[in-house]
PDB file of C-alpha atoms in Angstrom:
ATOM      1  CA  MET A   1       0.000   0.000   0.000  1.00  0.00           C
ATOM      2  CA  SER A   2       2.856   2.380   0.720  1.00  0.00           C
ATOM      3  CA  ARG A   3       4.243   1.572  -2.734  1.00  0.00           C
ATOM      4  CA  GLY A   4       1.043   2.887  -4.373  1.00  0.00           C
ATOM      5  CA  ALA A   5       1.162   6.111  -2.388  1.00  0.00           C
ATOM      6  CA  GLY A   6       4.819   6.598  -3.334  1.00  0.00           C
ATOM      7  CA  SER A   7       3.997   6.116  -7.004  1.00  0.00           C
ATOM      8  CA  ALA A   8       1.293   8.772  -6.866  1.00  0.00           C
ATOM      9  CA  ASP A   9       3.706  11.213  -5.220  1.00  0.00           C
ATOM     10  CA  THR A  10       6.307  10.524  -7.890  1.00  0.00           C
ATOM     11  CA  GLY A  11       3.738  11.085 -10.629  1.00  0.00           C
ATOM     12  CA  GLU A  12       2.752  14.398  -9.123  1.00  0.00           C
ATOM     13  CA  THR A  13       6.388  15.431  -8.889  1.00  0.00           C
ATOM     14  CA  PHE A  14       6.989  14.616 -12.551  1.00  0.00           C
ATOM     15  CA  SER A  15       3.896  16.503 -13.713  1.00  0.00           C
ATOM     16  CA  ASP A  16       4.827  19.517 -11.568  1.00  0.00           C
ATOM     17  CA  THR A  17       8.328  19.488 -13.050  1.00  0.00           C
ATOM     18  CA  ALA A  18       6.996  19.182 -16.595  1.00  0.00           C
ATOM     19  CA  GLU A  19       4.610  22.071 -16.067  1.00  0.00           C
ATOM     20  CA  SER A  20       7.311  24.282 -14.601  1.00  0.00           C
ATOM     21  CA  ASP A  21       9.678  23.431 -17.494  1.00  0.00           C
ATOM     22  CA  THR A  22       6.981  24.341 -20.004  1.00  0.00           C
ATOM     23  CA  ALA A  23       6.188  27.577 -18.193  1.00  0.00           C
ATOM     24  CA  ARG A  24       9.879  28.419 -17.992  1.00  0.00           C
ATOM     25  CA  ARG A  25      10.376  27.835 -21.731  1.00  0.00           C
ATOM     26  CA  SER A  26       7.310  29.808 -22.719  1.00  0.00           C
ATOM     27  CA  ALA A  27       8.160  32.688 -20.366  1.00  0.00           C
ATOM     28  CA  GLY A  28      11.029  33.734 -22.646  1.00  0.00           C
ATOM     29  CA  ARG A  29       8.864  33.687 -25.764  1.00  0.00           C
ATOM     30  CA  PRO A  30       6.882  36.720 -26.847  1.00  0.00           C
ATOM     31  CA  THR A  31       3.131  36.510 -26.660  1.00  0.00           C
ATOM     32  CA  PRO A  32       1.302  36.282 -29.992  1.00  0.00           C
ATOM     33  CA  GLY A  33      -0.091  39.621 -31.089  1.00  0.00           C
ATOM     34  CA  ASP A  34       2.391  41.624 -29.027  1.00  0.00           C
ATOM     35  CA  GLU A  35       4.819  42.893 -31.651  1.00  0.00           C
ATOM     36  CA  HIS A  36       5.432  46.271 -30.004  1.00  0.00           C
ATOM     37  CA  ASP A  37       8.772  45.163 -28.508  1.00  0.00           C
ATOM     38  CA  ALA A  38       9.833  43.684 -31.853  1.00  0.00           C
ATOM     39  CA  ILE A  39       8.990  46.924 -33.662  1.00  0.00           C
ATOM     40  CA  ASP A  40      10.998  48.992 -31.182  1.00  0.00           C
ATOM     41  CA  LEU A  41      13.940  46.621 -31.390  1.00  0.00           C
ATOM     42  CA  VAL A  42      13.964  46.612 -35.200  1.00  0.00           C
ATOM     43  CA  ARG A  43      13.821  50.407 -35.297  1.00  0.00           C
ATOM     44  CA  ARG A  44      16.782  50.669 -32.926  1.00  0.00           C
ATOM     45  CA  LYS A  45      18.793  48.146 -34.938  1.00  0.00           C
ATOM     46  CA  LEU A  46      17.977  49.916 -38.204  1.00  0.00           C
ATOM     47  CA  ARG A  47      19.370  53.174 -36.830  1.00  0.00           C
ATOM     48  CA  ALA A  48      22.596  51.385 -35.920  1.00  0.00           C
ATOM     49  CA  MET A  49      23.015  49.628 -39.294  1.00  0.00           C
ATOM     50  CA  PRO A  50      25.194  51.153 -42.007  1.00  0.00           C
ATOM     51  CA  ALA A  51      23.202  53.144 -44.563  1.00  0.00           C
ATOM     52  CA  ASP A  52      24.813  51.355 -47.490  1.00  0.00           C
ATOM     53  CA  LEU A  53      23.882  47.857 -46.239  1.00  0.00           C
ATOM     54  CA  ASP A  54      21.993  45.844 -48.852  1.00  0.00           C
ATOM     55  CA  ARG A  55      18.254  45.689 -48.125  1.00  0.00           C
ATOM     56  CA  ALA A  56      18.142  41.885 -48.481  1.00  0.00           C
ATOM     57  CA  LYS A  57      21.035  41.477 -46.050  1.00  0.00           C
ATOM     58  CA  ALA A  58      19.465  43.876 -43.558  1.00  0.00           C
ATOM     59  CA  THR A  59      16.151  42.022 -43.799  1.00  0.00           C
ATOM     60  CA  ARG A  60      17.829  38.667 -43.226  1.00  0.00           C
ATOM     61  CA  ARG A  61      19.788  39.947 -40.223  1.00  0.00           C
ATOM     62  CA  LEU A  62      16.759  41.534 -38.584  1.00  0.00           C
ATOM     63  CA  VAL A  63      14.474  38.544 -39.174  1.00  0.00           C
ATOM     64  CA  ASP A  64      17.139  36.205 -37.778  1.00  0.00           C
ATOM     65  CA  MET A  65      17.557  38.440 -34.722  1.00  0.00           C
ATOM     66  CA  LEU A  66      13.821  38.359 -34.007  1.00  0.00           C
ATOM     67  CA  ALA A  67      13.684  34.604 -34.584  1.00  0.00           C
ATOM     68  CA  ARG A  68      16.432  34.127 -31.977  1.00  0.00           C
ATOM     69  CA  ARG A  69      14.271  36.113 -29.551  1.00  0.00           C
ATOM     70  CA  GLY A  70      11.364  33.724 -30.104  1.00  0.00           C
ATOM     71  CA  TYR A  71       9.203  35.466 -32.692  1.00  0.00           C
ATOM     72  CA  SER A  72       7.713  33.336 -35.444  1.00  0.00           C
ATOM     73  CA  SER A  73       9.236  33.807 -38.878  1.00  0.00           C
ATOM     74  CA  SER A  74       6.028  35.292 -40.289  1.00  0.00           C
ATOM     75  CA  THR A  75       5.766  37.832 -37.471  1.00  0.00           C
ATOM     76  CA  ALA A  76       9.451  38.702 -37.726  1.00  0.00           C
ATOM     77  CA  PHE A  77       9.271  39.180 -41.478  1.00  0.00           C
ATOM     78  CA  SER A  78       6.144  41.354 -41.320  1.00  0.00           C
ATOM     79  CA  VAL A  79       7.643  43.572 -38.596  1.00  0.00           C
ATOM     80  CA  VAL A  80      10.905  43.979 -40.528  1.00  0.00           C
ATOM     81  CA  LYS A  81       9.100  44.619 -43.809  1.00  0.00           C
ATOM     82  CA  ALA A  82       6.964  47.338 -42.203  1.00  0.00           C
ATOM     83  CA  ALA A  83       9.963  48.984 -40.549  1.00  0.00           C
ATOM     84  CA  LEU A  84      11.970  48.972 -43.757  1.00  0.00           C
ATOM     85  CA  SER A  85       9.076  50.437 -45.736  1.00  0.00           C
ATOM     86  CA  GLN A  86       8.872  53.322 -43.256  1.00  0.00           C
ATOM     87  CA  THR A  87      12.581  54.087 -43.663  1.00  0.00           C
ATOM     88  CA  ASP A  88      12.218  54.270 -47.468  1.00  0.00           C
ATOM     89  CA  ARG A  89       9.882  57.250 -47.216  1.00  0.00           C
TER      90      ARG A  89
END
């Protein structure tokens, strides 16, 4: 009987650990629909980039930077595309 109680405790411990690992991993990821931080970051990086940098290279660098921060590729590309279109004006 004590073996059954020990198994239940172990199962609870594993599920608690799995939930905390998932929460910890997702805590570093941006929330969907919240691109404000990405927009600010891209604008700051654009100001620091050389003016003669090829547009394709700048796009690739910025999208990769956002992807490393946890943004999806579609979100990263749309944010970068919008920021670059504003700098062309």
